[in-house]
Coordinates of C-alpha atoms in Angstrom, one line a residue:
Chain A
M1 CA 19.2 0.3 3.7
Y2 CA 17.1 2.6 5.8
T3 CA 14.0 1.1 7.2
Y4 CA 12.5 4.4 8.1
G5 CA 9.7 5.5 5.8
R6 CA 6.7 7.8 5.5
H7 CA 3.4 6.4 4.3
L8 CA 0.6 8.8 3.2
L9 CA -2.7 6.8 3.2
C10 CA -5.3 8.9 1.3
E11 CA -8.9 8.9 0.2
V12 CA -9.1 11.4 -2.6
S13 CA -12.6 12.7 -3.5
G14 CA -14.1 14.9 -6.1
C15 CA -11.8 13.6 -8.8
D16 CA -12.4 14.0 -12.6
P17 CA -13.8 10.6 -13.7
S18 CA -12.3 11.1 -17.2
I19 CA -8.8 11.2 -15.6
I20 CA -9.0 8.6 -12.9
G21 CA -10.9 6.3 -15.2
D22 CA -8.1 6.4 -17.8
V23 CA -5.4 3.8 -17.1
D24 CA -2.8 5.6 -19.3
K25 CA -3.4 9.0 -17.6
V26 CA -3.3 7.4 -14.1
K27 CA 0.0 5.7 -14.9
E28 CA 1.5 8.9 -16.3
I29 CA 0.5 10.8 -13.2
L30 CA 1.9 8.2 -10.8
Y31 CA 5.2 8.1 -12.7
Q32 CA 5.5 11.9 -12.6
A33 CA 4.6 11.8 -8.9
A34 CA 7.3 9.2 -8.2
G35 CA 9.8 11.5 -9.8
L36 CA 8.6 14.4 -7.8
A37 CA 9.0 12.3 -4.6
K38 CA 12.6 11.9 -5.7
A39 CA 12.1 8.1 -5.9
E40 CA 13.7 5.7 -8.3
I41 CA 11.1 3.7 -10.3
M42 CA 11.9 0.0 -10.5
E43 CA 8.7 -1.7 -11.9
S44 CA 5.0 -1.0 -12.3
T45 CA 1.8 -2.7 -13.1
F46 CA -1.5 -1.1 -14.0
H47 CA -4.9 -2.7 -14.7
H48 CA -8.1 -1.3 -16.2
F49 CA -11.3 -2.9 -14.8
S50 CA -14.4 -3.5 -16.8
P51 CA -16.6 -1.5 -17.0
Q52 CA -14.6 1.1 -15.1
G53 CA -11.9 1.6 -12.5
V54 CA -8.1 1.5 -12.5
S55 CA -5.7 -0.2 -10.1
G56 CA -2.0 0.4 -10.3
V57 CA 1.2 0.1 -8.4
V58 CA 4.6 1.7 -9.0
V59 CA 7.4 -0.1 -7.1
I60 CA 10.2 2.3 -6.3
A61 CA 13.6 1.6 -4.8
E62 CA 12.1 3.4 -1.7
S63 CA 8.8 1.3 -1.4
H64 CA 5.7 2.0 -3.5
L65 CA 2.9 4.2 -4.8
S66 CA -0.5 2.5 -5.3
I67 CA -3.9 3.6 -6.5
H68 CA -7.4 2.2 -6.9
T69 CA -10.0 4.3 -8.5
W70 CA -13.8 4.4 -8.7
P71 CA -14.6 6.9 -11.5
E72 CA -18.3 6.5 -10.9
F73 CA -17.8 8.1 -7.5
G74 CA -14.9 10.5 -8.4
Y75 CA -13.0 8.6 -5.7
A76 CA -9.4 7.2 -5.5
A77 CA -7.7 5.3 -2.7
L78 CA -4.1 6.4 -3.0
D79 CA -1.0 5.3 -1.0
I80 CA 2.4 6.9 -1.2
Y81 CA 5.0 5.1 0.9
T82 CA 8.6 6.3 0.5
C83 CA 11.6 5.3 2.6
G84 CA 14.6 7.5 3.2
E85 CA 15.0 11.0 4.3
H86 CA 15.7 12.3 0.8
T87 CA 12.2 11.5 -0.5
D88 CA 9.2 13.9 -0.7
P89 CA 5.9 12.0 -0.4
E90 CA 4.0 15.2 0.2
G91 CA 5.1 16.6 -3.1
A92 CA 3.9 13.5 -4.9
L93 CA 0.5 13.7 -3.1
N94 CA 0.0 17.3 -4.0
Y95 CA 0.8 16.6 -7.6
C96 CA -1.6 13.7 -7.8
S97 CA -4.4 15.6 -6.1
E98 CA -4.0 18.5 -8.5
K99 CA -3.8 16.3 -11.6
F100 CA -6.9 14.3 -10.5
G101 CA -8.8 17.5 -10.0
A102 CA -9.6 16.5 -6.4
S103 CA -11.7 18.6 -4.2
E104 CA -10.9 16.9 -0.9
V105 CA -8.2 14.5 0.5
D106 CA -8.5 12.6 3.8
I107 CA -5.0 11.7 4.8
T108 CA -3.4 9.6 7.6
R109 CA 0.4 10.0 7.8
I110 CA 2.3 7.0 9.2
E111 CA 6.0 6.7 10.0
R112 CA 7.1 3.2 9.4
G113 CA 10.1 1.0 10.1
L114 CA 10.8 2.5 13.6
K115 CA 13.3 0.3 15.4
E116 CA 12.3 -0.4 19.0
E117 CA 14.8 -1.1 21.9
T118 CA 13.4 -4.7 21.9
G119 CA 14.7 -5.2 18.4
G120 CA 11.3 -5.2 16.8
F121 CA 9.9 -2.6 14.4
S122 CA 6.8 -0.5 14.7
H123 CA 5.0 2.4 13.1
R124 CA 3.5 5.6 14.4
L125 CA 0.7 7.8 13.2
S126 CA 2.2 11.2 12.8
N127 CA -1.1 13.0 12.2
V128 CA -4.7 12.4 11.0
G129 CA -6.8 14.9 9.2
A130 CA -8.1 16.3 6.0
A131 CA -6.3 18.6 3.6
Chain B
M1 CA -18.1 -1.9 -7.2
Y2 CA -17.9 -1.5 -3.4
T3 CA -15.6 1.2 -2.2
Y4 CA -15.5 -0.2 1.4
G5 CA -12.2 -1.9 2.2
R6 CA -10.1 -3.0 5.1
H7 CA -6.4 -2.2 5.1
L8 CA -4.0 -3.9 7.5
L9 CA -0.8 -1.9 7.8
C10 CA 1.9 -4.1 9.4
E11 CA 5.5 -4.0 10.6
V12 CA 6.5 -7.7 10.8
S13 CA 9.5 -8.4 13.0
G14 CA 11.7 -11.4 13.8
C15 CA 11.3 -12.9 10.4
D16 CA 13.5 -15.6 9.0
P17 CA 16.0 -13.8 6.7
S18 CA 16.3 -16.9 4.4
I19 CA 12.6 -16.6 3.7
I20 CA 12.0 -12.8 3.4
G21 CA 15.2 -12.4 1.5
D22 CA 14.2 -14.9 -1.2
V23 CA 12.0 -13.3 -3.9
D24 CA 10.5 -16.6 -5.1
K25 CA 9.5 -17.6 -1.5
V26 CA 8.0 -14.2 -0.8
K27 CA 6.0 -14.2 -4.0
E28 CA 4.7 -17.7 -3.3
I29 CA 3.7 -16.7 0.2
L30 CA 1.9 -13.6 -1.0
Y31 CA 0.1 -15.5 -3.7
Q32 CA -1.1 -18.1 -1.2
A33 CA -2.1 -15.3 1.2
A34 CA -4.2 -13.6 -1.6
G35 CA -6.0 -16.8 -2.1
L36 CA -6.7 -17.2 1.7
A37 CA -8.0 -13.6 1.6
K38 CA -10.5 -14.9 -1.0
A39 CA -9.1 -12.3 -3.4
E40 CA -8.8 -12.7 -7.2
I41 CA -5.2 -12.1 -8.4
M42 CA -4.9 -9.8 -11.4
E43 CA -1.3 -9.0 -11.8
S44 CA 1.9 -8.8 -9.7
T45 CA 5.4 -7.5 -9.8
F46 CA 8.4 -8.6 -7.6
H47 CA 11.9 -7.2 -7.4
H48 CA 15.0 -8.5 -5.6
F49 CA 17.4 -5.7 -4.5
S50 CA 21.1 -6.0 -4.4
P51 CA 22.7 -7.0 -2.1
Q52 CA 19.4 -8.0 -0.3
G53 CA 15.8 -7.2 0.2
V54 CA 12.6 -7.9 -1.7
S55 CA 9.8 -5.6 -2.8
G56 CA 6.6 -6.9 -4.3
V57 CA 3.0 -6.2 -5.0
V58 CA 0.1 -8.4 -5.9
V59 CA -2.8 -6.4 -7.5
I60 CA -6.0 -8.2 -6.7
A61 CA -9.5 -7.4 -8.0
E62 CA -10.2 -6.2 -4.4
S63 CA -7.1 -3.8 -4.1
H64 CA -3.6 -5.1 -3.3
L65 CA -1.1 -6.8 -1.1
S66 CA 2.4 -5.2 -0.9
I67 CA 5.6 -6.1 0.9
H68 CA 9.1 -4.6 1.4
T69 CA 11.7 -6.7 3.3
W70 CA 14.9 -6.0 5.1
P71 CA 16.4 -9.5 5.7
E72 CA 19.4 -8.0 7.5
F73 CA 16.9 -6.9 10.3
G74 CA 14.4 -9.7 10.0
Y75 CA 11.9 -7.0 9.2
A76 CA 9.1 -6.7 6.6
A77 CA 6.6 -3.9 5.9
L78 CA 3.4 -5.6 4.8
D79 CA 0.2 -4.1 3.6
I80 CA -3.0 -6.1 3.0
Y81 CA -5.8 -4.0 1.6
T82 CA -8.9 -5.8 0.4
C83 CA -12.3 -4.4 -0.6
G84 CA -15.6 -6.1 -0.2
E85 CA -17.2 -7.9 2.7
H86 CA -16.3 -11.4 1.2
T87 CA -12.6 -10.9 1.8
D88 CA -10.5 -12.1 4.8
P89 CA -7.4 -9.9 5.2
E90 CA -6.8 -11.2 8.7
G91 CA -6.4 -14.7 7.3
A92 CA -3.9 -13.5 4.8
L93 CA -1.9 -11.7 7.5
N94 CA -1.9 -14.7 9.8
Y95 CA -0.6 -16.9 7.0
C96 CA 2.2 -14.4 6.0
S97 CA 3.2 -14.0 9.6
E98 CA 3.5 -17.7 10.2
K99 CA 5.3 -18.4 6.9
F100 CA 7.8 -15.6 7.6
G101 CA 8.5 -17.1 11.0
A102 CA 7.7 -13.7 12.6
S103 CA 7.9 -13.2 16.3
E104 CA 6.0 -9.9 16.4
V105 CA 3.5 -7.8 14.3
D106 CA 2.6 -4.2 14.8
I107 CA -0.7 -3.6 13.1
T108 CA -2.9 -0.7 12.3
R109 CA -6.3 -1.5 10.9
I110 CA -7.9 1.0 8.7
E111 CA -11.4 1.0 7.1
R112 CA -11.3 2.8 3.8
G113 CA -13.7 4.1 1.2
L114 CA -16.3 5.3 3.7
K115 CA -18.8 7.5 2.0
E116 CA -19.6 10.7 3.9
E117 CA -22.9 12.7 3.8
T118 CA -20.9 15.5 2.0
G119 CA -20.3 13.1 -0.8
G120 CA -16.6 12.7 -0.1
F121 CA -14.8 9.6 1.1
S122 CA -12.8 9.0 4.2
H123 CA -11.1 6.3 6.2
R124 CA -11.2 5.4 9.9
L125 CA -8.7 3.6 12.1
S126 CA -10.5 0.6 13.5
N127 CA -7.8 -0.3 16.0
V128 CA -4.2 0.1 16.7
G129 CA -2.0 -2.4 18.5
A130 CA 0.4 -5.3 18.5
A131 CA -0.4 -9.0 17.9

């Protein structure tokens, strides 16, 4: 299996609290996002915190999508990590951002699983910025 | 709840394939690591791929630990993301690294959930390097 993967590490701001605070909606959005990323869903787990907040992970054949939300701040910490050249993590991010009603996304893109000549593996930041 | 969190994004090399290829061992190590991070385990999901490789996530009250392994390369992509000042993600990483028999770890440390004056949230790389 390919070790090469792309990881989008995102702080998503200005989200609709009624969406990111609803565990069923968050799960549905992440499932759709995984499909748009051309990923194969293996398993998932989602948790609703009291009084508010959602944490969830979708394990895909190509790594994972994870989310933690703070509806009281309209904020979600989102990670989309997909291995393989066939995947589209950016498509998944765009979909999530739109569905959450986000106004701002701070993104760091990381290329992971890079094989070094020494035999070890490394990662590389491919850019840093806001979208 | 605090939005501030520390995320250790790690490529772990030189691991013992008989450990990182064993879903039960990987799960046990991540559970112990979550405890050492002073995190509260909420849920988890682990998957063994055919012919080899393990993916798993432990959702904690303070965010998550995730892992994807390639035993054929002695390689694991490990993320430890813990919110709150009380947590110790470095302790969790050191434990995993030792238990996997790793020879090298490429780490990027990211501070997440930083509230900006504009009201949005951002993250910041706090250092980049190998350990």
